[in-house]
Amino acid sequence: MVHLDRRSLEWNEAAALELARLEAALAAAEGAIAAASDLIARCDRAGVILAVNPAGLALLGRDRGDAMIGRGAEAMLAGEALAALRRGEPWRGVGALRSAEGALLAVEVALRIEGDVRVVVARPVQREVGAASEQARLLARLRSLAAVLENTSDFVALADREGRILYVNPAGMALVGRGGEEPMSLQVADLQAPRDYERLITEIFPYVRQHGSWLGEMFLWHTDGTEIPVSQVITVIRSETGELVGYATISRDITDLKRAELARLRAVEAAEAANRAKSVFLANMSHELRTPLNAILGFAQLLIRGPGLSHEQNEHLEVINRSGEHLLSLINDVLEMSKIEAGRMTLNERSFDLHRLLYDLEDMLRLRAREKGLHLAVTLAPDLPRAVMGDSAKLRQVILNLLSNAIKFTDAGGVTLRGSVRAGERVHVLRFEVEDSGRGIAAEEQHRLFKPFEQTGSGRHAPEGTGLGLSISQQFVRLMGGEITVRSALGRGSVFSFEVNVGAIAGGSRGEEEAPPPMPVGLAPGQPRWRILVVEDGARNREVLVRLLRPLGFDVREAIDGAEAVEIAASWRPDLIWMDIRMPVMDGIEATRIIKASPTGAAAVIVALSANVFEDDRARMREAGCVDFVAKPFREREILGAMSRHLPLKFTYSQGQVEIEAAAKEGARRLPARWREAARGAALAADPAGMTALAAEIAAAAPEVARAIESAAQCFDYDGVLRLLEDDEGDRGAAAQARSGGG
């Protein structure tokens, strides 16, 4: 309130009335000030507070007015508003009030100068209150983010553009062994492994500046000198104006992942090593099994082909040959499965006569079916093409395996092979079914049919087999674009069916397969004296080849190892060399390289002859200089076929065995009676010397008969001579007597 000095006024009525009016106005002003919601305060020119209205006191957090009266304006104002008040200048703008606790409150301030009095009017700024709320919200978010960074298990770091560390979370510091250090004392070089630092500076940071971020694997540097593999994300940090201010990184320790990966790689390497060991083992076993088998089958073939064997001896040799062929098929099954497991199986496609392939299988298996009292039928659709393009060997093996199994597991009834086609312009889809009336397969066992080395109940009781046939057949069919399926029930037989894709061939050609030519008996006249070198460390295997080739008219020499082969090839210059691969002193591959690199051996044809049948071995042989390959055990046709492919050979051929026997029989009928009686007598007396002498006597007049008698004498086949002379009941009776009485 303003106090007036009444003594300074003249005491008159007019003055009294004016005083009353002013007091009323002041009272009204005081009431308005007291009722105002804004802060209203007055200070003198020295800045001492004279009065503050109730709203102002409440805004300042003061309970009583006398707490402010007489204090300096700095107890109420701050900032520019306080400075203007002290200068005595009017001022309007956003300023700050200081609360009783010392906190600053943003307010709109109006400062008026009324003589020696400074009037301050202030009201809170509502938008600034909203900004403070937003600021509090942002601060809360920052605190939450800081809590995440502080508690995450990953390595989190911030660095400025010069590589100085600004922040590393506790987990990150612990990861690199710096748990008790101050992060801001570090450089990027202190944390990144030396092997990555140069790349980080020269490649990754420039990439991050250009693209914004980088993701990859690097190594952090532990204080003990070890490297920690991490999956690392590096991002750029920019200011509000887009200026680069630093980098942020989050790295995750992948030590366990790397250990697991290393363990996996080691397991893969171990598996590959095991596969290599298995391949070596199979190659060794292939060599060790096929090499003696080559001698067994080779000599059996030579004996079967030779003259003068009795019927019983021929049967025994056929048993040896069939048993050897069966053993070879078992060996081949194991090797085929190893090829499939190694992913080495490929198709060898060519044109072939499909009808002939199927009917040949029927002819091959008819006797086996007949021996069990079964009928075997092959039913082909009328539109089944004859000439197709495909892998005839694999298709043949699949159908042969299915038919053989059907006959094996069928005790009554029969087996039927059906063939049909869905013809296309370029590709035919062939469908085959093998149906039998056999024992059938239980439903719970059918899933085991195509698994290697597993057999169903019927298979386990079979007298032979490896359990590989169906598994190999399934792989072959899949290679040809199909799948073998089975329908079967116990006691009701089975139906195995599959489809394969083959190429279509226009026209009526029967394909490349022709009837096998007759076996040659010698080189045709006018042929050069072909020089053949047989290189083989096994004496029996050398003998098989030599005894096969020399009677045909070839000039044959032998070498027991690669070193001897090199010497003979240099001096003798053979036209063709049969080269075994595994030999002591020097193996066949090294010998082939040396021979082909020499001036005298470059023109020689070298054909590999080996029990190693894996494609890797064949590839090494080709690289060394071998032009062809024949696997042991070999057949005569394979040997002569390979030679004919690389040398211009011409052969002479014998008549068929039936024609030879018929010619000898006819010649025996025309023999004079004395020769017939002499031959019969020598046979009945079991006199091989007499038979040989008689053969020499009649050779000029009846060469076919002489050869037959001489061959029988060499084999002590007296019964064969009597059969040769049979032409009436008496002769047949004498032959029967000889067979039962025993010469």
XYZ file of C-alpha atoms in Angstrom:
743
model
C 0.000 0.000 0.000
C 1.095 3.545 -0.788
C 1.262 5.912 2.216
C 0.639 9.628 1.551
C 2.179 12.404 3.583
C -0.901 14.291 4.588
C 1.152 17.130 6.112
C 2.465 17.977 2.647
C -1.059 18.695 1.378
C -3.168 21.602 2.006
C -6.029 20.783 4.263
C -9.020 21.724 2.225
C -12.165 20.015 1.146
C -11.099 19.505 -2.475
C -7.940 17.826 -1.409
C -9.853 15.587 0.943
C -12.168 14.469 -1.860
C -9.229 13.783 -4.261
C -7.502 11.768 -1.545
C -10.579 9.649 -1.011
C -10.794 8.951 -4.767
C -7.145 7.909 -4.979
C -7.397 5.638 -1.966
C -10.403 3.943 -3.530
C -8.534 3.456 -6.805
C -5.522 2.090 -5.016
C -7.696 -0.258 -3.016
C -9.266 -1.518 -6.230
C -5.822 -1.985 -7.786
C -4.628 -3.845 -4.702
C -7.648 -6.113 -4.912
C -7.052 -6.778 -8.619
C -3.412 -7.537 -7.998
C -4.283 -9.870 -5.163
C -6.845 -11.668 -7.329
C -4.606 -11.972 -10.404
C -3.391 -15.463 -11.418
C -0.080 -14.106 -12.730
C 2.878 -13.135 -10.627
C 2.892 -9.363 -9.981
C 5.784 -7.918 -7.989
C 7.301 -4.475 -7.384
C 10.920 -3.652 -6.738
C 12.739 -0.400 -6.132
C 15.457 0.861 -8.418
C 18.053 -1.068 -6.402
C 16.208 -4.305 -7.125
C 14.869 -4.824 -3.617
C 11.495 -6.543 -3.579
C 8.726 -4.314 -2.263
C 5.658 -6.564 -2.762
C 4.553 -9.889 -4.371
C 0.921 -10.887 -4.905
C -0.443 -14.230 -3.579
C -0.385 -15.922 -7.045
C 3.254 -14.986 -7.374
C 4.067 -16.359 -3.958
C 2.359 -19.635 -4.848
C 4.237 -19.792 -8.171
C 7.503 -19.272 -6.291
C 6.605 -21.873 -3.651
C 6.456 -19.327 -0.845
C 3.911 -19.421 1.949
C 4.261 -15.845 3.317
C 4.813 -12.564 1.609
C 7.238 -11.292 4.217
C 9.618 -14.070 3.110
C 10.228 -12.070 -0.074
C 9.894 -8.444 1.068
C 13.269 -6.783 1.388
C 15.177 -9.498 -0.502
C 16.986 -8.904 -3.722
C 15.291 -9.602 -7.072
C 17.729 -12.539 -7.697
C 15.639 -14.455 -5.116
C 12.790 -14.272 -7.611
C 14.206 -13.745 -11.131
C 17.015 -15.216 -13.209
C 18.521 -14.750 -16.599
C 17.839 -11.841 -18.940
C 14.825 -10.578 -16.955
C 16.995 -10.047 -13.867
C 19.667 -8.280 -15.881
C 17.100 -5.897 -17.440
C 15.633 -5.104 -14.019
C 19.051 -4.176 -12.683
C 19.695 -1.947 -15.702
C 16.336 -0.270 -15.212
C 15.201 -1.107 -18.720
C 11.780 -2.359 -19.820
C 11.923 -5.975 -21.074
C 9.553 -8.594 -22.484
C 10.312 -12.195 -23.269
C 10.728 -15.705 -21.946
C 12.610 -15.694 -18.704
C 12.954 -17.754 -15.600
C 11.612 -17.635 -12.064
C 13.602 -19.165 -9.215
C 11.520 -21.293 -6.856
C 12.051 -21.608 -3.118
C 13.996 -24.853 -3.796
C 16.171 -23.107 -6.372
C 14.598 -24.753 -9.434
C 14.052 -22.560 -12.493
C 10.633 -22.241 -14.085
C 10.208 -20.939 -17.607
C 7.823 -17.949 -17.701
C 6.735 -15.109 -19.959
C 7.994 -11.886 -18.301
C 6.881 -8.239 -18.771
C 9.064 -5.663 -16.996
C 7.794 -2.026 -16.733
C 9.666 0.934 -15.303
C 7.425 3.389 -13.370
C 9.725 6.046 -11.995
C 11.732 4.462 -9.219
C 9.504 1.353 -9.184
C 10.046 -1.743 -11.303
C 6.849 -3.778 -11.908
C 7.332 -7.438 -12.827
C 4.470 -9.453 -14.352
C 5.127 -13.158 -15.129
C 3.038 -16.146 -16.193
C 4.105 -19.763 -16.835
C 4.837 -20.709 -20.498
C 2.447 -23.551 -21.394
C 4.396 -24.736 -24.473
C 7.547 -24.818 -22.390
C 5.776 -27.002 -19.881
C 4.932 -29.361 -22.792
C 8.558 -29.312 -23.954
C 9.693 -30.154 -20.462
C 7.344 -33.127 -20.494
C 8.748 -34.278 -23.846
C 12.208 -33.760 -22.486
C 11.338 -35.942 -19.503
C 9.949 -38.604 -21.852
C 13.108 -38.545 -23.960
C 15.197 -38.710 -20.837
C 13.242 -41.775 -19.717
C 13.835 -43.427 -23.096
C 17.526 -42.667 -22.882
C 17.649 -44.165 -19.424
C 15.874 -47.307 -20.723
C 18.296 -47.534 -23.628
C 21.212 -47.088 -21.282
C 19.836 -49.890 -19.114
C 19.666 -52.170 -22.174
C 23.219 -51.324 -23.192
C 24.487 -51.761 -19.689
C 22.856 -55.177 -19.293
C 23.230 -56.731 -22.759
C 25.680 -59.626 -23.111
C 26.929 -58.377 -26.491
C 29.879 -56.040 -26.987
C 28.553 -52.473 -27.595
C 30.894 -49.567 -28.267
C 30.915 -46.005 -29.600
C 33.944 -44.292 -31.110
C 34.521 -40.856 -32.572
C 35.747 -40.311 -36.107
C 39.382 -40.303 -34.937
C 39.050 -43.762 -33.393
C 38.845 -42.676 -29.754
C 36.517 -44.815 -27.670
C 33.557 -42.906 -26.218
C 31.656 -45.769 -24.651
C 31.878 -49.532 -24.106
C 29.230 -51.372 -22.142
C 30.286 -53.493 -19.133
C 29.820 -56.816 -20.964
C 32.030 -55.542 -23.776
C 34.781 -54.497 -21.397
C 34.607 -57.891 -19.657
C 34.754 -59.720 -23.008
C 38.097 -58.140 -23.882
C 39.475 -58.476 -20.348
C 39.257 -54.768 -19.413
C 36.524 -54.898 -16.788
C 38.164 -52.416 -14.380
C 39.354 -49.843 -16.931
C 37.857 -46.551 -18.070
C 36.525 -47.047 -21.662
C 37.303 -43.451 -22.679
C 40.999 -44.086 -22.146
C 41.024 -46.596 -25.036
C 41.444 -46.447 -28.791
C 39.842 -48.673 -31.419
C 43.290 -50.212 -31.925
C 43.199 -51.409 -28.304
C 40.061 -53.457 -28.909
C 40.291 -54.716 -32.510
C 42.606 -57.642 -33.241
C 45.776 -56.627 -35.110
C 44.929 -58.917 -38.011
C 41.744 -56.868 -38.689
C 42.831 -53.352 -37.769
C 44.328 -52.335 -41.102
C 41.327 -53.734 -42.947
C 39.018 -51.919 -40.546
C 40.664 -48.563 -41.241
C 41.296 -48.926 -44.977
C 38.237 -50.887 -46.100
C 35.427 -51.181 -43.581
C 35.202 -47.616 -42.238
C 35.177 -46.156 -45.787
C 32.460 -48.663 -46.690
C 30.416 -47.691 -43.626
C 30.765 -43.985 -44.451
C 29.426 -44.671 -47.941
C 26.729 -47.269 -47.217
C 25.795 -46.557 -43.600
C 26.565 -49.977 -42.128
C 28.657 -53.161 -42.475
C 28.075 -56.715 -41.267
C 30.687 -59.444 -41.112
C 33.024 -61.505 -38.981
C 36.131 -60.085 -37.304
C 38.237 -60.600 -34.202
C 38.412 -58.588 -30.963
C 41.674 -58.375 -29.032
C 41.777 -59.723 -25.467
C 44.306 -58.328 -23.002
C 45.901 -61.778 -22.707
C 46.752 -61.674 -26.422
C 44.068 -64.084 -27.625
C 41.676 -63.283 -30.439
C 37.923 -63.498 -29.956
C 35.879 -64.259 -33.097
C 32.795 -62.046 -33.307
C 29.934 -61.352 -35.641
C 30.160 -57.571 -35.935
C 27.800 -54.802 -37.074
C 29.327 -51.359 -37.585
C 27.130 -48.320 -38.262
C 27.847 -44.641 -38.796
C 26.769 -41.913 -36.320
C 25.842 -38.528 -37.782
C 24.746 -35.234 -36.244
C 21.412 -33.537 -36.937
C 23.090 -31.701 -39.804
C 24.374 -34.959 -41.350
C 27.953 -34.535 -40.268
C 29.903 -37.724 -39.440
C 30.682 -37.763 -35.737
C 31.630 -41.375 -35.072
C 30.852 -45.087 -35.299
C 28.813 -47.562 -33.285
C 29.377 -51.303 -33.168
C 27.585 -54.310 -31.757
C 29.622 -57.524 -31.694
C 28.549 -60.986 -30.651
C 31.007 -63.590 -29.425
C 30.847 -66.582 -31.800
C 33.588 -68.658 -30.185
C 31.198 -71.522 -29.430
C 29.758 -71.310 -32.926
C 33.234 -71.459 -34.419
C 34.113 -74.434 -32.239
C 30.959 -76.192 -33.385
C 31.787 -75.337 -36.991
C 35.320 -76.609 -36.520
C 33.960 -79.788 -34.976
C 31.592 -80.180 -37.924
C 34.418 -79.649 -40.404
C 36.550 -82.158 -38.563
C 33.660 -84.600 -38.629
C 33.275 -84.020 -42.375
C 37.012 -84.493 -42.868
C 36.886 -87.646 -40.780
C 33.963 -88.915 -42.845
C 35.801 -88.084 -46.048
C 38.910 -89.791 -44.725
C 36.789 -92.805 -43.837
C 35.309 -92.772 -47.332
C 38.783 -92.537 -48.815
C 39.917 -95.392 -46.609
C 36.874 -97.366 -47.657
C 37.593 -96.626 -51.313
C 41.197 -97.756 -50.852
C 39.988 -100.860 -49.054
C 37.462 -101.632 -51.783
C 40.064 -101.030 -54.470
C 42.448 -103.389 -52.696
C 39.747 -105.982 -52.170
C 38.654 -105.591 -55.773
C 42.213 -106.255 -56.885
C 42.746 -109.149 -54.484
C 39.447 -110.829 -55.375
C 39.256 -110.152 -59.088
C 42.875 -111.102 -59.831
C 42.599 -114.784 -58.814
C 39.071 -114.882 -60.197
C 40.513 -113.771 -63.523
C 42.707 -116.875 -63.594
C 39.808 -119.141 -62.584
C 37.432 -117.867 -65.246
C 40.160 -117.483 -67.844
C 41.338 -121.074 -67.638
C 37.747 -122.299 -67.438
C 36.984 -120.478 -70.693
C 40.102 -121.882 -72.338
C 39.185 -125.431 -71.280
C 35.548 -125.096 -72.373
C 36.710 -123.850 -75.737
C 39.256 -126.653 -76.139
C 38.450 -129.931 -77.917
C 38.159 -133.431 -76.540
C 36.274 -132.840 -73.296
C 33.765 -135.395 -72.092
C 30.198 -134.360 -71.410
C 30.793 -134.677 -67.667
C 33.975 -132.580 -67.851
C 32.129 -129.896 -69.776
C 29.445 -129.862 -67.088
C 32.054 -129.487 -64.359
C 33.698 -126.621 -66.188
C 30.335 -124.949 -66.651
C 29.768 -125.199 -62.901
C 33.165 -123.589 -62.272
C 32.379 -120.867 -64.795
C 28.880 -120.172 -63.443
C 30.136 -120.117 -59.852
C 32.917 -117.728 -60.824
C 30.434 -115.506 -62.644
C 28.207 -115.482 -59.561
C 31.138 -114.545 -57.340
C 32.003 -111.792 -59.790
C 28.428 -110.471 -59.648
C 28.636 -110.265 -55.840
C 31.915 -108.356 -56.061
C 30.401 -106.038 -58.646
C 27.386 -105.401 -56.404
C 29.635 -104.167 -53.598
C 31.645 -101.994 -55.988
C 28.513 -100.570 -57.601
C 27.175 -99.599 -54.173
C 30.464 -97.880 -53.339
C 30.206 -95.911 -56.581
C 26.647 -94.896 -55.747
C 27.644 -93.761 -52.242
C 30.506 -91.734 -53.705
C 28.203 -90.091 -56.275
C 30.279 -91.465 -59.154
C 27.466 -93.260 -60.964
C 26.680 -91.933 -64.460
C 24.664 -93.086 -67.453
C 26.376 -94.564 -70.506
C 23.759 -93.988 -73.168
C 23.721 -95.434 -76.663
C 21.198 -96.901 -79.083
C 20.154 -100.500 -78.473
C 17.559 -103.111 -79.434
C 15.069 -103.128 -76.557
C 13.138 -106.179 -77.780
C 16.276 -108.222 -78.108
C 17.466 -107.200 -74.634
C 14.186 -108.392 -73.089
C 14.000 -111.663 -75.016
C 17.659 -112.407 -74.254
C 16.814 -112.127 -70.583
C 13.944 -114.546 -71.101
C 16.270 -117.033 -72.813
C 18.853 -116.629 -70.054
C 16.394 -117.340 -67.232
C 14.099 -119.876 -68.891
C 16.156 -122.879 -67.780
C 16.329 -121.634 -64.200
C 12.552 -121.199 -64.145
C 11.999 -124.599 -65.758
C 14.168 -126.298 -63.137
C 11.748 -124.984 -60.477
C 8.694 -125.990 -62.493
C 7.736 -122.334 -63.199
C 6.553 -120.741 -66.408
C 8.346 -117.561 -67.518
C 6.564 -115.177 -69.881
C 7.544 -111.901 -71.529
C 4.600 -109.802 -72.746
C 5.406 -106.672 -74.756
C 2.906 -104.038 -75.842
C 2.466 -103.838 -79.651
C 3.693 -100.235 -79.722
C 6.802 -100.854 -77.577
C 9.653 -99.401 -79.668
C 12.500 -101.622 -80.690
C 15.308 -99.106 -81.129
C 15.807 -96.648 -78.225
C 18.615 -94.553 -76.755
C 19.635 -95.236 -73.171
C 21.902 -97.130 -70.813
C 21.162 -100.696 -71.859
C 23.568 -102.227 -69.320
C 21.853 -100.618 -66.322
C 18.353 -101.337 -67.653
C 19.371 -104.940 -68.273
C 20.781 -105.283 -64.754
C 17.606 -103.879 -63.161
C 15.250 -106.190 -65.055
C 17.560 -109.179 -64.584
C 17.666 -108.557 -60.835
C 13.874 -108.257 -60.583
C 13.304 -111.413 -62.656
C 15.978 -113.373 -60.746
C 14.439 -112.390 -57.414
C 10.969 -113.313 -58.665
C 12.158 -116.787 -59.712
C 14.151 -117.226 -56.497
C 11.174 -116.491 -54.233
C 8.489 -118.259 -56.266
C 7.830 -121.958 -55.613
C 4.792 -122.546 -57.836
C 3.096 -120.786 -60.718
C 5.203 -118.415 -62.730
C 6.816 -115.056 -63.430
C 5.730 -112.506 -66.030
C 7.605 -109.518 -67.423
C 5.414 -106.880 -69.068
C 6.690 -103.912 -71.087
C 4.728 -100.901 -72.312
C 5.419 -97.331 -73.419
C 4.132 -93.765 -73.325
C 5.642 -92.598 -76.573
C 6.889 -89.054 -77.103
C 8.491 -87.147 -79.936
C 11.950 -87.128 -78.348
C 11.558 -89.123 -75.137
C 9.755 -92.382 -74.468
C 8.644 -93.402 -70.985
C 9.094 -97.155 -70.702
C 7.119 -99.021 -68.054
C 8.066 -102.486 -66.852
C 6.309 -104.816 -64.443
C 7.641 -108.068 -63.004
C 4.820 -110.087 -61.467
C 5.229 -113.377 -59.633
C 3.011 -115.831 -57.778
C 5.567 -116.285 -55.029
C 5.733 -115.971 -51.288
C 5.004 -112.248 -51.124
C 6.369 -109.625 -48.739
C 4.764 -108.502 -45.495
C 3.654 -104.865 -45.474
C 5.792 -104.068 -42.430
C 8.918 -105.318 -44.229
C 8.451 -103.599 -47.594
C 10.203 -100.407 -46.468
C 13.426 -102.423 -46.045
C 13.474 -103.733 -49.614
C 15.600 -100.982 -51.125
C 17.979 -100.400 -48.193
C 21.569 -101.605 -48.677
C 22.523 -104.841 -46.905
C 19.013 -105.318 -45.506
C 16.793 -108.245 -46.407
C 13.228 -109.271 -45.713
C 12.341 -112.514 -43.972
C 12.308 -114.379 -47.268
C 15.615 -112.871 -48.328
C 17.342 -113.848 -45.100
C 16.433 -117.475 -45.734
C 17.643 -117.402 -49.327
C 20.764 -119.455 -50.028
C 22.654 -116.620 -51.692
C 22.721 -112.843 -52.154
C 24.205 -109.716 -50.574
C 21.065 -107.688 -49.982
C 22.365 -105.081 -52.439
C 20.537 -105.996 -55.637
C 17.330 -104.038 -55.106
C 19.161 -101.068 -53.596
C 21.457 -100.842 -56.624
C 18.514 -101.338 -58.993
C 16.625 -98.502 -57.312
C 19.603 -96.180 -57.723
C 19.933 -97.137 -61.388
C 16.237 -96.479 -62.014
C 16.427 -93.105 -60.254
C 19.397 -92.225 -62.425
C 17.193 -92.979 -65.446
C 14.380 -90.771 -64.131
C 12.122 -93.289 -62.380
C 11.351 -95.117 -59.150
C 10.786 -98.803 -58.368
C 7.547 -99.478 -56.498
C 6.152 -102.721 -55.109
C 2.700 -104.192 -54.456
C 2.782 -107.350 -52.414
C 1.083 -109.417 -49.754
C 2.186 -112.549 -47.947
C 1.228 -115.678 -49.867
C -0.180 -113.708 -52.816
C 2.900 -112.815 -54.821
C 4.466 -109.477 -55.715
C 4.489 -106.925 -58.518
C 7.589 -104.752 -58.929
C 7.160 -101.913 -61.402
C 9.149 -98.915 -62.595
C 9.317 -96.325 -65.351
C 12.438 -94.953 -67.049
C 13.076 -92.323 -69.698
C 14.825 -93.282 -72.930
C 15.547 -91.358 -76.110
C 13.357 -91.955 -79.136
C 15.014 -93.091 -82.369
C 13.288 -92.471 -85.689
C 12.959 -95.372 -88.119
C 13.203 -99.089 -87.597
C 16.870 -99.396 -86.631
C 17.575 -101.988 -83.978
C 20.407 -99.980 -82.456
C 24.078 -100.652 -82.167
C 23.855 -104.056 -80.508
C 24.339 -106.890 -82.891
C 24.595 -110.631 -82.378
C 27.985 -111.513 -80.944
C 30.318 -112.726 -83.683
C 31.603 -116.284 -83.592
C 34.871 -116.832 -81.779
C 37.885 -116.548 -84.111
C 40.268 -119.437 -84.584
C 43.137 -117.454 -86.055
C 44.353 -114.387 -87.917
C 43.278 -114.162 -91.542
C 45.992 -114.759 -94.203
C 47.999 -111.705 -95.177
C 47.985 -110.228 -91.657
C 51.233 -108.886 -90.258
C 52.800 -110.727 -87.376
C 51.221 -108.529 -84.722
C 53.480 -108.073 -81.708
C 51.644 -108.221 -78.384
C 53.361 -107.565 -75.043
C 51.603 -108.916 -71.943
C 52.695 -107.051 -68.787
C 51.409 -108.792 -65.665
C 53.077 -109.754 -62.380
C 50.730 -112.700 -61.839
C 52.045 -115.762 -63.659
C 48.607 -117.393 -63.993
C 47.045 -114.264 -65.432
C 49.887 -113.914 -67.929
C 49.405 -117.538 -68.930
C 45.692 -117.039 -69.602
C 46.404 -114.204 -72.033
C 49.345 -115.935 -73.684
C 47.379 -119.177 -74.207
C 44.507 -117.157 -75.653
C 46.573 -115.063 -78.078
C 49.377 -117.306 -79.320
C 47.107 -119.981 -80.885
C 45.441 -117.224 -82.905
C 48.754 -116.301 -84.527
C 49.951 -113.339 -82.454
C 53.630 -112.926 -81.575
C 53.437 -112.648 -77.787
C 56.063 -111.703 -75.217
C 55.746 -111.384 -71.460
C 56.970 -108.886 -68.828
C 56.613 -109.368 -65.080
C 56.640 -105.671 -64.080
C 56.695 -102.152 -65.485
C 60.473 -101.844 -65.557
C 60.841 -104.971 -67.722
C 58.010 -103.728 -69.932
C 59.902 -100.469 -70.584
C 63.004 -102.419 -71.650
C 61.123 -104.810 -73.955
C 59.049 -102.009 -75.482
C 62.212 -100.039 -76.316
C 63.929 -102.958 -78.086
C 61.055 -105.018 -79.471
C 58.532 -102.262 -80.332
C 55.236 -104.099 -79.732
C 52.093 -103.065 -81.620
C 49.875 -103.444 -78.554
C 50.657 -103.716 -74.841
C 48.341 -105.270 -72.290
C 49.366 -103.309 -69.190
C 48.482 -104.411 -65.675
C 48.337 -101.475 -63.253
C 49.359 -102.827 -59.853
C 52.830 -104.365 -60.077
C 55.999 -104.360 -57.972
C 59.203 -102.515 -58.975
C 57.311 -100.152 -61.325
C 53.541 -99.963 -61.652
C 51.685 -99.852 -64.937
C 50.871 -96.148 -64.830
C 54.518 -95.111 -64.518
C 55.573 -97.649 -67.169
C 52.901 -96.321 -69.550
C 54.097 -92.734 -69.100
C 57.702 -93.712 -69.834
C 56.826 -95.829 -72.875
C 54.509 -93.191 -74.400
C 57.126 -90.484 -73.842
C 59.831 -92.437 -75.693
C 60.321 -92.168 -79.499
C 60.081 -95.945 -79.916
C 56.958 -96.378 -77.783
C 54.848 -93.392 -78.770
C 53.014 -95.364 -81.476
C 52.296 -98.394 -79.277
C 48.687 -99.041 -78.331
C 48.510 -99.532 -74.548
C 45.364 -101.059 -73.048
C 44.973 -101.133 -69.275
C 44.159 -104.514 -67.788
C 43.290 -104.186 -64.133
C 41.166 -105.455 -61.299
C 40.734 -101.825 -60.170
C 37.447 -100.745 -61.687
C 36.885 -97.348 -60.041
C 36.552 -94.349 -62.327
C 39.417 -92.549 -60.560
C 41.749 -95.391 -61.484
C 40.536 -95.364 -65.076
C 41.076 -91.604 -65.268
C 44.678 -92.010 -64.076
C 45.231 -94.693 -66.700
C 43.871 -92.463 -69.456
C 46.045 -89.572 -68.306
C 49.106 -91.829 -68.416
C 48.418 -92.798 -72.032
C 46.182 -95.896 -72.003
C 43.626 -95.792 -74.825
C 41.297 -98.448 -73.436
C 40.484 -100.454 -70.319
C 39.455 -104.068 -69.699
C 38.513 -105.151 -66.193
C 39.574 -108.400 -64.630
C 38.252 -110.992 -64.781
C 37.959 -110.632 -68.551
C 36.211 -112.633 -71.245
C 37.829 -113.683 -74.487
C 35.454 -111.497 -76.456
C 36.438 -108.459 -74.368
C 40.133 -109.051 -75.037
C 39.715 -109.572 -78.787
C 37.156 -106.758 -79.018
C 39.542 -104.265 -77.420
C 42.360 -105.337 -79.722
C 40.113 -105.051 -82.775
C 39.136 -101.497 -81.795
C 42.751 -100.324 -81.965
C 44.423 -102.626 -84.494
C 43.171 -103.471 -88.025
C 42.760 -107.156 -87.197
C 41.106 -109.719 -89.467
C 40.210 -113.157 -88.178
C 39.094 -116.510 -89.509
C 36.215 -118.190 -87.690
C 35.377 -121.813 -86.937
C 32.078 -123.534 -87.485
C 29.786 -123.756 -84.522
C 30.281 -126.648 -82.122
C 27.091 -128.322 -83.270
C 28.267 -128.182 -86.890
C 31.688 -129.627 -85.892
C 30.066 -132.503 -84.018
C 27.660 -133.149 -86.887
C 30.535 -133.222 -89.400
C 32.506 -135.679 -87.222
C 29.418 -137.869 -86.766
C 28.743 -137.920 -90.496
C 32.412 -138.720 -91.206
C 32.331 -141.607 -88.705
C 29.379 -143.153 -90.550
C 31.401 -143.218 -93.760
C 34.463 -144.860 -92.177
C 35.366 -148.317 -93.369
C 34.169 -151.052 -91.032
C 37.682 -151.950 -89.918
C 38.356 -148.423 -88.710
C 35.001 -148.251 -86.944
C 35.673 -151.565 -85.192
C 39.212 -150.500 -84.270
C 37.914 -147.266 -82.746
C 35.138 -149.059 -80.852
C 37.573 -151.658 -79.578
C 40.075 -149.046 -78.350
C 37.268 -147.205 -76.532
C 35.867 -150.332 -74.920
C 39.406 -151.335 -73.893
C 40.104 -147.865 -72.500
C 43.188 -147.640 -74.693
C 44.131 -143.965 -75.279
C 47.338 -144.931 -77.118
C 45.390 -147.097 -79.546
C 42.903 -144.257 -80.104
C 45.728 -141.793 -80.830
C 47.362 -144.212 -83.280
C 44.055 -144.779 -85.035
C 43.468 -141.008 -85.288
C 46.826 -140.600 -87.020
C 45.971 -143.434 -89.412
C 42.650 -142.010 -90.542
C 43.621 -138.293 -90.445
C 44.084 -137.980 -94.210
C 40.816 -139.716 -95.100
C 38.571 -138.333 -92.323
C 40.169 -135.285 -90.595
C 37.027 -134.364 -88.605
C 36.780 -137.883 -87.144
C 40.526 -138.018 -86.442
C 40.427 -134.720 -84.489
C 37.451 -135.908 -82.452
C 39.084 -139.261 -81.574
C 42.402 -137.600 -80.691
C 40.686 -135.059 -78.439
C 38.753 -137.852 -76.720
C 41.986 -139.790 -76.168
C 43.657 -136.780 -74.546
C 40.761 -136.452 -72.117
C 40.215 -140.215 -71.672
C 36.690 -139.688 -73.018
C 35.996 -143.255 -74.185
C 32.261 -142.685 -73.914
C 32.610 -139.786 -76.372
C 34.158 -142.112 -79.007
C 31.334 -144.607 -78.572
C 28.742 -141.794 -78.973
C 30.555 -140.729 -82.132
C 30.189 -144.234 -83.567
C 26.541 -144.763 -82.546
C 24.258 -145.518 -85.516
C 22.159 -148.538 -84.466
C 20.731 -150.254 -81.423
C 23.817 -152.433 -81.084
C 26.116 -149.456 -80.948
C 23.893 -147.743 -78.379
C 23.872 -150.932 -76.284
C 27.679 -151.139 -76.447
C 27.926 -147.541 -75.396
C 25.632 -148.186 -72.459
C 27.701 -151.210 -71.480
C 30.870 -149.108 -71.626
C 29.302 -146.411 -69.450
C 28.154 -148.916 -66.846
C 31.138 -151.261 -66.966
C 33.695 -148.797 -66.510
C 36.578 -148.276 -68.750
